[in-house]
Coordinates of N, CA and C in Angstrom, one line a residue:
M17 N 0.8 -1.2 0.0 CA 0.0 0.0 0.0 C 0.9 1.3 0.0
P18 N 0.6 2.2 -0.8 CA 1.3 3.5 -0.8 C 1.1 4.3 0.4
H19 N 2.1 5.0 0.8 CA 2.0 5.9 2.0 C 1.4 7.2 1.5
D20 N 0.1 7.4 1.8 CA -0.7 8.5 1.4 C -0.7 9.5 2.5
T21 N -0.5 10.8 2.2 CA -0.7 11.9 3.1 C -1.8 12.8 2.7
L22 N -2.8 13.1 3.5 CA -3.8 14.0 3.2 C -3.5 15.3 3.9
L23 N -3.5 16.4 3.1 CA -3.3 17.8 3.6 C -4.6 18.5 3.6
L24 N -5.1 19.0 4.7 CA -6.2 19.9 4.8 C -5.6 21.3 4.9
I25 N -5.8 22.1 3.8 CA -5.1 23.4 3.7 C -6.2 24.5 3.9
G26 N -6.0 25.3 5.0 CA -7.0 26.3 5.3 C -6.4 27.6 5.6
R27 N -7.2 28.6 5.6 CA -6.8 30.0 5.9 C -7.1 30.3 7.4
D28 N -6.2 31.1 8.0 CA -6.4 31.7 9.3 C -6.0 30.7 10.4
T29 N -4.8 30.8 10.8 CA -4.3 29.9 11.8 C -5.0 30.0 13.2
S30 N -5.6 31.2 13.5 CA -6.2 31.3 14.8 C -7.6 30.6 14.9
R31 N -8.1 30.2 13.8 CA -9.4 29.5 13.8 C -9.4 28.1 13.2
A32 N -8.3 27.4 13.4 CA -8.1 26.1 12.7 C -8.7 25.0 13.5
A33 N -9.3 25.2 14.7 CA -9.8 24.1 15.5 C -10.7 23.2 14.7
P34 N -11.7 23.7 13.9 CA -12.5 22.7 13.2 C -11.8 21.8 12.2
Y35 N -10.7 22.4 11.6 CA -9.9 21.6 10.7 C -9.2 20.4 11.5
E36 N -8.7 20.7 12.7 CA -8.1 19.7 13.5 C -9.1 18.6 13.9
T37 N -10.3 19.0 14.1 CA -11.3 18.0 14.5 C -11.6 17.1 13.3
H38 N -11.7 17.6 12.1 CA -11.9 16.8 10.9 C -10.7 15.9 10.7
A39 N -9.5 16.5 10.9 CA -8.3 15.7 10.7 C -8.2 14.5 11.7
R40 N -8.6 14.7 12.9 CA -8.6 13.6 13.9 C -9.6 12.5 13.5
R41 N -10.8 12.9 13.1 CA -11.8 11.9 12.7 C -11.3 11.1 11.4
L42 N -10.7 11.8 10.5 CA -10.2 11.2 9.3 C -9.0 10.2 9.6
R43 N -8.2 10.6 10.6 CA -7.1 9.7 11.0 C -7.7 8.4 11.6
E44 N -8.7 8.6 12.5 CA -9.4 7.4 13.1 C -10.0 6.5 12.1
R45 N -10.5 7.1 11.0 CA -11.1 6.3 9.9 C -10.1 5.6 9.0
G46 N -8.8 6.0 9.1 CA -7.8 5.5 8.2 C -8.0 6.0 6.8
V47 N -8.4 7.2 6.6 CA -8.6 7.8 5.2 C -7.3 7.9 4.5
A48 N -6.2 8.2 5.3 CA -4.9 8.2 4.7 C -3.9 7.8 5.8
T49 N -2.6 7.5 5.4 CA -1.6 7.2 6.4 C -1.4 8.3 7.3
D50 N -1.3 9.5 6.8 CA -1.1 10.7 7.6 C -2.2 11.7 7.2
V51 N -2.7 12.4 8.2 CA -3.6 13.6 7.9 C -3.1 14.8 8.6
T52 N -2.8 15.8 7.9 CA -2.1 17.0 8.4 C -2.9 18.3 8.1
V53 N -3.0 19.2 9.0 CA -3.6 20.5 8.8 C -2.5 21.5 8.6
L54 N -2.6 22.2 7.5 CA -1.7 23.3 7.2 C -2.5 24.6 7.0
T55 N -2.1 25.7 7.7 CA -2.9 26.9 7.5 C -1.9 28.1 7.1
Y56 N -2.5 29.1 6.6 CA -1.8 30.3 6.2 C -2.7 31.5 6.5
D57 N -2.0 32.6 6.6 CA -2.7 33.9 6.9 C -2.9 34.7 5.6
H58 N -1.8 35.0 5.0 CA -1.8 35.9 3.8 C -1.1 35.4 2.6
E59 N 0.0 34.7 2.8 CA 0.9 34.3 1.6 C 1.1 32.8 1.6
P60 N 0.2 32.0 1.0 CA 0.4 30.5 1.0 C 1.8 30.1 0.5
R61 N 2.3 30.8 -0.6 CA 3.6 30.3 -1.2 C 4.7 30.4 -0.2
R62 N 4.7 31.4 0.7 CA 5.8 31.6 1.6 C 5.5 30.8 2.9
E63 N 4.3 30.8 3.4 CA 3.9 30.3 4.7 C 3.8 28.7 4.7
L64 N 3.5 28.1 3.5 CA 3.4 26.7 3.5 C 4.6 25.9 3.0
R65 N 5.5 26.6 2.3 CA 6.5 26.0 1.6 C 7.4 25.0 2.4
D66 N 7.8 25.5 3.6 CA 8.7 24.7 4.4 C 8.1 23.4 4.9
D67 N 6.8 23.5 5.3 CA 6.0 22.3 5.7 C 5.9 21.3 4.5
L68 N 5.6 21.8 3.3 CA 5.4 21.0 2.2 C 6.7 20.3 1.8
V69 N 7.8 21.0 1.8 CA 9.1 20.4 1.5 C 9.5 19.2 2.4
A70 N 9.0 19.3 3.7 CA 9.3 18.3 4.7 C 8.5 17.1 4.6
I71 N 7.5 17.0 3.8 CA 6.6 15.9 3.7 C 7.3 14.6 3.2
D72 N 7.1 13.5 3.8 CA 7.7 12.2 3.4 C 6.6 11.3 3.1
A73 N 6.2 11.1 1.8 CA 5.1 10.3 1.5 C 5.3 9.8 0.0
D74 N 4.5 8.8 -0.3 CA 4.5 8.4 -1.7 C 3.5 9.2 -2.6
R75 N 2.4 9.5 -1.9 CA 1.4 10.3 -2.6 C 0.8 11.3 -1.6
V76 N 0.5 12.5 -2.1 CA -0.1 13.5 -1.3 C -1.5 14.0 -2.0
F77 N -2.5 14.0 -1.1 CA -3.8 14.6 -1.6 C -4.0 15.9 -0.8
A78 N -4.1 17.0 -1.5 CA -4.2 18.3 -0.9 C -5.6 18.8 -1.1
L79 N -6.3 19.1 0.0 CA -7.7 19.6 -0.2 C -7.8 20.9 0.5
P80 N -8.3 22.0 -0.3 CA -8.4 23.3 0.2 C -9.7 23.4 1.1
M81 N -9.5 23.9 2.3 CA -10.6 23.9 3.3 C -11.5 25.2 3.1
T82 N -12.2 25.2 2.0 CA -13.1 26.3 1.7 C -14.3 25.7 0.9
V83 N -15.4 26.4 0.9 CA -16.6 25.8 0.2 C -16.4 25.9 -1.3
A84 N -15.7 26.9 -1.7 CA -15.5 27.1 -3.2 C -14.2 27.7 -3.4
H85 N -13.6 27.6 -4.6 CA -12.4 28.2 -5.0 C -12.4 29.7 -4.8
D86 N -11.3 30.2 -4.4 CA -11.1 31.7 -4.4 C -9.8 32.0 -5.0
H87 N -9.3 33.2 -5.0 CA -8.1 33.6 -5.7 C -6.9 32.7 -5.2
A88 N -6.8 32.5 -3.9 CA -5.6 31.8 -3.4 C -5.7 30.3 -3.8
T89 N -6.8 29.7 -3.8 CA -6.9 28.3 -4.1 C -6.8 28.0 -5.6
V90 N -6.9 29.0 -6.5 CA -6.7 28.7 -7.9 C -5.3 29.2 -8.4
T91 N -4.6 29.9 -7.5 CA -3.3 30.4 -7.9 C -2.2 30.0 -6.9
D92 N -2.1 30.6 -5.8 CA -1.0 30.4 -4.8 C -1.0 29.0 -4.2
V93 N -2.1 28.4 -3.8 CA -2.1 27.1 -3.2 C -1.6 26.0 -4.2
P94 N -2.2 25.9 -5.4 CA -1.7 24.9 -6.3 C -0.2 25.1 -6.7
A95 N 0.2 26.4 -6.8 CA 1.6 26.7 -7.1 C 2.6 26.2 -6.1
V96 N 2.2 26.4 -4.8 CA 3.2 25.9 -3.8 C 3.2 24.4 -3.6
L97 N 2.2 23.7 -4.1 CA 2.3 22.2 -4.0 C 3.4 21.7 -4.8
D98 N 4.0 22.5 -5.7 CA 5.2 22.0 -6.5 C 6.3 21.7 -5.5
A99 N 6.3 22.2 -4.3 CA 7.4 22.0 -3.3 C 7.3 20.6 -2.8
V100 N 6.2 19.9 -3.0 CA 6.1 18.5 -2.4 C 6.9 17.5 -3.3
D101 N 7.8 16.7 -2.7 CA 8.6 15.7 -3.4 C 7.8 14.4 -3.4
A102 N 6.7 14.4 -4.0 CA 5.8 13.2 -4.1 C 4.8 13.4 -5.2
E103 N 4.2 12.3 -5.6 CA 3.0 12.4 -6.5 C 1.9 13.1 -5.8
T104 N 1.5 14.2 -6.3 CA 0.6 15.1 -5.6 C -0.7 15.3 -6.4
H105 N -1.9 15.2 -5.7 CA -3.2 15.4 -6.3 C -3.9 16.5 -5.5
Y106 N -4.3 17.5 -6.3 CA -5.1 18.6 -5.7 C -6.6 18.3 -5.8
C107 N -7.2 18.3 -4.7 CA -8.7 17.9 -4.7 C -9.6 19.1 -4.8
E108 N -10.8 18.9 -5.3 CA -11.8 19.9 -5.4 C -12.3 20.2 -4.0
P109 N -12.6 21.5 -3.7 CA -13.2 21.9 -2.4 C -14.5 21.1 -2.2
V110 N -14.9 20.9 -1.0 CA -16.1 20.1 -0.7 C -17.4 20.8 -0.8
G111 N -17.4 22.1 -1.2 CA -18.6 22.9 -1.2 C -19.8 22.3 -2.0
R112 N -19.5 21.6 -3.1 CA -20.5 21.1 -3.9 C -21.0 19.7 -3.5
S113 N -20.5 19.2 -2.4 CA -21.0 17.9 -1.9 C -22.5 18.0 -1.4
P114 N -23.3 17.1 -1.8 CA -24.7 17.1 -1.3 C -24.8 16.9 0.2
L115 N -23.8 16.4 0.8 CA -23.8 16.2 2.2 C -23.8 17.6 2.9
L116 N -23.2 18.6 2.3 CA -23.2 19.9 2.9 C -24.7 20.5 3.0
T117 N -25.5 20.1 2.0 CA -26.9 20.6 2.0 C -27.5 20.1 3.3
E118 N -27.3 18.9 3.7 CA -27.9 18.3 4.9 C -27.3 19.0 6.1
A119 N -26.0 19.3 6.1 CA -25.4 20.0 7.2 C -26.0 21.4 7.4
L120 N -26.2 22.1 6.3 CA -26.9 23.4 6.3 C -28.3 23.3 6.8
R121 N -29.0 22.3 6.4 CA -30.3 22.1 6.9 C -30.4 21.9 8.4
D122 N -29.4 21.1 8.9 CA -29.3 20.9 10.3 C -29.1 22.2 11.1
R123 N -28.2 23.1 10.5 CA -27.9 24.3 11.2 C -29.2 25.2 11.2
A124 N -29.9 25.3 10.1 CA -31.1 26.1 10.1 C -32.2 25.5 11.0
A125 N -32.4 24.2 11.0 CA -33.5 23.6 11.7 C -33.2 23.7 13.2
A126 N -32.0 23.9 13.6 CA -31.7 24.0 15.1 C -32.1 25.4 15.6
A127 N -32.3 26.3 14.6 CA -32.6 27.7 15.0 C -34.1 28.1 14.8
V128 N -34.7 27.6 13.8 CA -36.1 27.9 13.5 C -36.8 26.6 13.1
P129 N -38.1 26.5 13.2 CA -38.8 25.3 12.8 C -38.7 25.0 11.3
E130 N -38.4 23.8 11.0 CA -38.4 23.4 9.6 C -39.8 23.3 9.1
A131 N -40.4 24.4 8.6 CA -41.8 24.4 8.3 C -42.0 25.5 7.2
A132 N -43.2 25.5 6.6 CA -43.5 26.3 5.5 C -43.5 27.8 5.9
N133 N -43.7 28.1 7.2 CA -43.7 29.5 7.7 C -42.3 30.0 8.1
A134 N -41.2 29.3 7.7 CA -39.9 29.6 8.0 C -39.0 30.0 6.8
S135 N -38.2 31.0 6.9 CA -37.3 31.4 5.8 C -35.9 31.2 6.2
V136 N -35.1 30.8 5.2 CA -33.6 30.6 5.4 C -32.9 31.5 4.4
A137 N -32.0 32.3 5.0 CA -31.0 33.1 4.2 C -29.7 32.4 4.2
L138 N -29.2 32.0 3.0 CA -28.0 31.3 2.9 C -26.9 32.3 2.6
V139 N -26.0 32.6 3.5 CA -25.1 33.7 3.4 C -23.7 33.2 3.0
A140 N -23.2 33.7 1.9 CA -21.8 33.3 1.4 C -20.9 34.5 1.2
F141 N -19.7 34.3 1.1 CA -18.7 35.4 0.9 C -18.9 36.1 -0.4
G142 N -19.0 35.3 -1.5 CA -19.2 35.9 -2.8 C -17.9 36.3 -3.4
S143 N -17.9 36.8 -4.6 CA -16.7 37.3 -5.3 C -17.2 38.2 -6.4
S144 N -16.4 39.3 -6.6 CA -16.8 40.2 -7.7 C -16.3 39.7 -9.1
G145 N -15.3 38.7 -9.0 CA -14.7 38.3 -10.3 C -14.8 36.8 -10.7
K146 N -15.1 35.9 -9.7 CA -15.1 34.5 -9.9 C -16.5 33.9 -9.6
P147 N -16.9 32.9 -10.4 CA -18.3 32.4 -10.2 C -18.5 31.3 -9.2
Y148 N -17.4 30.8 -8.6 CA -17.5 29.6 -7.8 C -18.4 29.7 -6.6
Q149 N -18.2 30.8 -5.8 CA -19.0 31.0 -4.6 C -20.5 31.0 -5.0
R150 N -20.9 31.8 -6.0 CA -22.3 31.9 -6.4 C -22.8 30.5 -6.8
Q151 N -22.0 29.8 -7.6 CA -22.5 28.5 -8.1 C -22.8 27.5 -6.9
V152 N -21.9 27.5 -6.0 CA -22.0 26.6 -4.8 C -23.2 27.0 -4.0
T153 N -23.4 28.3 -3.7 CA -24.5 28.8 -2.9 C -25.8 28.5 -3.5
E154 N -25.9 28.8 -4.8 CA -27.2 28.6 -5.5 C -27.5 27.1 -5.6
Y155 N -26.5 26.2 -5.7 CA -26.7 24.8 -5.7 C -27.4 24.3 -4.4
H156 N -26.8 24.8 -3.3 CA -27.4 24.4 -2.0 C -28.8 25.0 -1.7
A157 N -28.9 26.3 -2.2 CA -30.2 26.9 -2.0 C -31.3 26.1 -2.7
E158 N -31.0 25.7 -3.9 CA -32.0 25.0 -4.7 C -32.3 23.6 -4.1
R159 N -31.2 22.9 -3.6 CA -31.4 21.6 -2.9 C -32.3 21.8 -1.7
L160 N -32.0 22.9 -0.9 CA -32.8 23.1 0.3 C -34.3 23.3 0.0
R161 N -34.5 24.1 -1.1 CA -35.9 24.3 -1.6 C -36.6 23.0 -1.9
E162 N -35.9 22.1 -2.6 CA -36.4 20.8 -3.0 C -36.5 19.8 -2.0
R163 N -35.6 19.8 -1.0 CA -35.5 18.7 -0.1 C -35.9 19.0 1.4
S164 N -36.2 20.2 1.7 CA -36.5 20.6 3.0 C -38.0 21.1 3.1
A165 N -38.5 21.3 4.3 CA -39.8 21.9 4.5 C -39.8 23.4 4.6
F166 N -38.7 24.0 4.6 CA -38.6 25.5 4.7 C -39.4 26.1 3.6
G167 N -40.2 27.2 3.9 CA -41.0 27.8 2.9 C -40.2 28.7 2.0
E168 N -39.0 29.1 2.3 CA -38.3 30.1 1.5 C -36.8 29.9 1.8
V169 N -36.0 29.9 0.7 CA -34.5 29.9 0.9 C -34.0 30.9 -0.1
E170 N -33.2 31.9 0.5 CA -32.7 33.0 -0.3 C -31.2 33.1 -0.2
P171 N -30.4 32.9 -1.3 CA -29.0 33.1 -1.2 C -28.6 34.6 -1.1
C172 N -27.6 35.0 -0.5 CA -27.1 36.4 -0.5 C -25.6 36.3 -0.2
Y173 N -24.9 37.5 -0.4 CA -23.4 37.5 -0.4 C -22.9 38.7 0.2
L174 N -21.7 38.6 0.8 CA -21.0 39.7 1.4 C -20.4 40.6 0.3
L175 N -19.9 40.1 -0.8 CA -19.2 40.8 -1.8 C -19.9 41.0 -3.2
Q176 N -21.1 40.5 -3.3 CA -21.8 40.7 -4.5 C -23.3 40.7 -4.3
N177 N -24.1 41.0 -5.3 CA -25.5 41.0 -5.2 C -26.1 39.6 -5.4
P178 N -27.2 39.2 -4.8 CA -28.0 40.0 -3.8 C -27.2 40.2 -2.5
A179 N -27.2 41.4 -2.0 CA -26.3 41.7 -0.8 C -26.9 41.2 0.5
V180 N -26.0 40.8 1.4 CA -26.5 40.3 2.7 C -27.3 41.4 3.5
E181 N -26.9 42.6 3.3 CA -27.6 43.7 4.1 C -29.0 43.9 3.7
C182 N -29.4 43.3 2.5 CA -30.8 43.5 2.0 C -31.6 42.3 2.3
V183 N -31.0 41.2 2.7 CA -31.8 39.9 2.7 C -32.9 39.9 3.6
R184 N -32.8 40.5 4.8 CA -33.9 40.4 5.8 C -35.2 41.0 5.2
Y185 N -35.1 42.0 4.3 CA -36.2 42.6 3.7 C -36.9 41.7 2.6
N186 N -36.1 40.7 2.2 CA -36.6 39.8 1.1 C -37.2 38.5 1.7
L187 N -37.1 38.3 3.1 CA -37.7 37.2 3.7 C -39.1 37.5 4.2
T188 N -40.0 36.6 3.9 CA -41.4 37.0 4.1 C -42.2 36.2 5.1
H189 N -41.5 35.2 5.7 CA -42.2 34.3 6.7 C -42.0 34.7 8.1
D190 N -42.8 34.0 9.0 CA -42.8 34.4 10.4 C -41.5 34.1 11.1
H191 N -40.8 33.1 10.7 CA -39.6 32.7 11.3 C -38.5 32.8 10.3
A192 N -37.3 33.3 10.7 CA -36.2 33.5 9.7 C -34.9 33.3 10.4
V193 N -34.0 32.7 9.6 CA -32.6 32.4 10.1 C -31.7 32.6 8.9
A194 N -30.5 33.1 9.3 CA -29.4 33.3 8.4 C -28.3 32.2 8.7
V195 N -27.9 31.5 7.7 CA -27.0 30.4 7.9 C -25.7 30.7 7.0
P196 N -24.6 30.9 7.7 CA -23.3 31.3 6.9 C -22.8 30.0 6.2
L197 N -22.6 30.1 4.9 CA -22.0 29.0 4.2 C -20.5 29.1 4.2
F198 N -19.9 28.8 5.3 CA -18.5 28.8 5.6 C -18.1 27.5 6.3
L199 N -16.9 27.0 6.1 CA -16.4 25.8 6.8 C -15.9 26.1 8.2
A200 N -15.6 27.4 8.5 CA -15.1 27.7 9.8 C -15.4 29.2 10.1
P201 N -15.3 29.6 11.4 CA -15.5 31.0 11.7 C -14.4 31.8 11.1
T202 N -14.8 33.0 10.7 CA -13.9 34.0 10.2 C -14.3 35.4 10.6
D203 N -13.5 36.4 10.4 CA -13.9 37.8 10.7 C -15.3 38.1 10.0
A204 N -15.4 37.5 8.8 CA -16.7 37.8 8.0 C -17.9 37.3 8.8
T205 N -17.8 36.0 9.3 CA -18.9 35.4 9.9 C -19.2 35.9 11.3
E206 N -18.1 36.4 12.0 CA -18.2 36.8 13.4 C -18.5 38.3 13.5
T207 N -18.1 39.1 12.5 CA -18.3 40.6 12.7 C -19.0 41.2 11.5
Q208 N -18.5 41.0 10.3 CA -19.1 41.7 9.1 C -20.5 41.3 8.8
I209 N -20.7 40.0 8.7 CA -22.1 39.5 8.3 C -23.1 39.8 9.4
P210 N -22.8 39.6 10.7 CA -23.8 40.0 11.7 C -24.1 41.5 11.7
A211 N -23.1 42.3 11.5 CA -23.4 43.7 11.4 C -24.3 44.1 10.2
K212 N -24.0 43.5 9.1 CA -24.8 43.8 7.9 C -26.2 43.2 8.0
L213 N -26.4 42.1 8.7 CA -27.7 41.6 9.0 C -28.5 42.4 10.0
D214 N -27.8 43.3 10.7 CA -28.4 44.1 11.8 C -29.2 43.2 12.8
L215 N -28.4 42.2 13.3 CA -29.0 41.2 14.2 C -29.6 41.8 15.5
D216 N -29.1 42.9 15.9 CA -29.6 43.5 17.1 C -31.0 43.9 17.0
R217 N -31.5 44.1 15.8 CA -32.9 44.4 15.6 C -33.9 43.3 16.0
G218 N -33.3 42.1 16.0 CA -34.2 40.9 16.3 C -34.9 40.5 15.1
G219 N -35.7 39.4 15.2 CA -36.5 38.9 14.1 C -35.7 38.0 13.1
L220 N -34.4 37.8 13.4 CA -33.6 37.0 12.4 C -32.6 36.3 13.3
A221 N -32.7 34.9 13.3 CA -31.7 34.1 14.0 C -30.5 34.0 13.1
Y222 N -29.4 33.6 13.8 CA -28.1 33.5 13.1 C -27.4 32.2 13.6
T223 N -26.9 31.4 12.7 CA -26.4 30.1 13.2 C -24.8 30.1 13.1
D224 N -24.3 29.0 13.7 CA -22.8 28.8 13.5 C -22.5 28.5 12.1
T225 N -21.2 28.6 11.7 CA -20.7 28.1 10.5 C -20.8 26.5 10.5
L226 N -20.5 25.9 9.4 CA -20.5 24.4 9.3 C -19.5 23.8 10.3
D227 N -18.4 24.5 10.5 CA -17.5 24.2 11.6 C -17.1 22.7 11.6
D228 N -17.3 22.0 12.7 CA -16.9 20.6 12.8 C -18.1 19.6 12.6
H229 N -19.1 20.0 11.9 CA -20.2 19.2 11.6 C -19.7 17.8 11.0
P230 N -20.2 16.7 11.5 CA -19.8 15.4 11.0 C -19.9 15.2 9.5
L231 N -21.0 15.8 8.9 CA -21.2 15.7 7.5 C -20.1 16.4 6.7
V232 N -19.4 17.4 7.3 CA -18.3 18.0 6.6 C -17.1 17.0 6.5
T233 N -16.9 16.3 7.7 CA -15.9 15.2 7.7 C -16.2 14.2 6.6
E234 N -17.4 13.8 6.5 CA -17.8 12.8 5.5 C -17.6 13.3 4.1
A235 N -17.9 14.6 3.9 CA -17.7 15.1 2.6 C -16.2 15.2 2.2
I236 N -15.4 15.4 3.2 CA -13.9 15.4 2.9 C -13.5 14.0 2.6
A237 N -13.9 13.0 3.3 CA -13.6 11.6 3.1 C -14.0 11.2 1.7
T238 N -15.2 11.6 1.3 CA -15.7 11.3 0.0 C -14.8 11.9 -1.1
A239 N -14.5 13.2 -0.9 CA -13.6 13.9 -1.9 C -12.3 13.2 -2.1
V240 N -11.7 12.8 -1.0 CA -10.4 12.1 -1.0 C -10.5 10.8 -1.7
E241 N -11.5 10.0 -1.4 CA -11.7 8.7 -2.1 C -12.0 8.9 -3.6
T242 N -12.7 9.9 -4.0 CA -12.9 10.2 -5.4 C -11.6 10.6 -6.1
A243 N -10.8 11.4 -5.4 CA -9.5 11.8 -6.0 C -8.5 10.6 -6.1
R244 N -8.6 9.7 -5.1 CA -7.7 8.5 -5.1 C -8.2 7.5 -6.2
T245 N -9.5 7.4 -6.4 CA -10.0 6.5 -7.5 C -9.5 7.0 -8.8
M246 N -9.7 8.3 -9.0 CA -9.3 9.0 -10.3 C -7.8 8.8 -10.5
A247 N -7.0 9.0 -9.4 CA -5.5 8.8 -9.6 C -5.2 7.4 -10.0
D248 N -5.8 6.4 -9.4 CA -5.5 5.0 -9.7 C -5.9 4.7 -11.1
A249 N -7.0 5.3 -11.5 CA -7.6 4.9 -12.9 C -6.9 5.8 -14.0
R250 N -6.1 6.8 -13.6 CA -5.5 7.7 -14.5 C -6.6 8.3 -15.5
T251 N -7.6 8.8 -14.8 CA -8.7 9.4 -15.6 C -8.2 10.8 -16.2
P252 N -9.0 11.3 -17.1 CA -8.6 12.6 -17.7 C -8.5 13.7 -16.6
Q253 N -7.6 14.7 -16.9 CA -7.2 15.7 -16.0 C -8.4 16.5 -15.5
T254 N -8.5 16.7 -14.2 CA -9.6 17.5 -13.6 C -9.2 19.0 -13.6
F255 N -10.1 19.8 -13.3 CA -9.8 21.3 -13.1 C -8.7 21.5 -12.1
E256 N -8.8 20.8 -11.0 CA -7.8 21.0 -9.9 C -6.4 20.5 -10.4
A257 N -6.4 19.4 -11.1 CA -5.1 19.0 -11.7 C -4.5 20.0 -12.6
T258 N -5.4 20.6 -13.4 CA -4.9 21.6 -14.3 C -4.3 22.8 -13.6
L259 N -5.0 23.2 -12.5 CA -4.5 24.3 -11.7 C -3.1 24.0 -11.1
A260 N -2.9 22.7 -10.6 CA -1.6 22.3 -10.1 C -0.6 22.3 -11.1
A261 N -1.0 21.9 -12.3 CA 0.0 21.8 -13.4 C 0.4 23.1 -14.0
T262 N -0.5 24.1 -14.0 CA -0.2 25.4 -14.7 C 0.2 26.5 -13.8
N263 N 0.0 26.3 -12.5 CA 0.5 27.4 -11.5 C 1.8 26.9 -10.9
R264 N 2.9 27.4 -11.4 CA 4.2 27.0 -10.8 C 4.9 28.3 -10.3
P265 N 5.6 28.1 -9.2 CA 6.4 29.3 -8.8 C 7.4 29.7 -9.8
M266 N 7.6 31.0 -10.0 CA 8.5 31.6 -10.9 C 9.7 32.1 -10.2
A267 N 10.8 32.1 -10.9 CA 12.1 32.6 -10.3 C 11.9 34.1 -10.0
T268 N 11.1 34.8 -10.8 CA 10.9 36.2 -10.6 C 10.1 36.6 -9.3
D269 N 9.3 35.6 -8.8 CA 8.6 35.9 -7.6 C 9.3 35.4 -6.3
G270 N 10.5 35.0 -6.5 CA 11.4 34.6 -5.3 C 11.1 33.2 -4.8
E271 N 10.2 32.5 -5.5 CA 9.8 31.1 -5.0 C 10.2 30.0 -6.0
G272 N 10.6 30.4 -7.2 CA 11.1 29.4 -8.1 C 12.4 28.8 -7.8
D273 N 12.7 27.7 -8.4 CA 14.0 27.1 -8.2 C 15.1 27.7 -9.2

């Protein structure tokens, strides 16, 4: 059996506790020989490089701990994976896993009744230039409409329209809850989004992020197994494999060899 290492790569070292919980569960399940959490604050290429160089494994599966790709996960993170001296596979973020729909449903139902007179606002970070956040958010919003008893599910965003500060005026039912579509707490979920939702006014509940929900662990395990199957079968190149192949450190940025 090859020595496989799973890397859970996330942002913000001060809020990495949920990542460590997922890593512990995945180790206990034997998802990989080693499961390691790596985090960065601002510059993945500089902050992660030494840890990646030190990895001793036959194969590495690197999974970005975000619901959808952002600038760092389509540029800097795949670029720095070149520092790994092993066969490396860059995994898709878990945001499009149907398991996350159920985790979001759990969060909402813990705050308001899952009923026709309840509204859910699904709050994501969003992006002014990339479609990934919107695609994932709309995917889960539609699944919640189809598979739950909530009477209304409205997506909204911090950085694009429909804006989070407007969503409370778009919710029409007696009970309402805002659920942040984030894998872990951030400044956005703890400060910016609550302020824009004007939670102090009342009438709108606000839940935790997905955090250490067991279904997130399950989604990670599924993503890794999919990546391993594709690697063993030598299937056509994925979007993430293309990112890893085309984003390489350059000598001009001080990170190239």
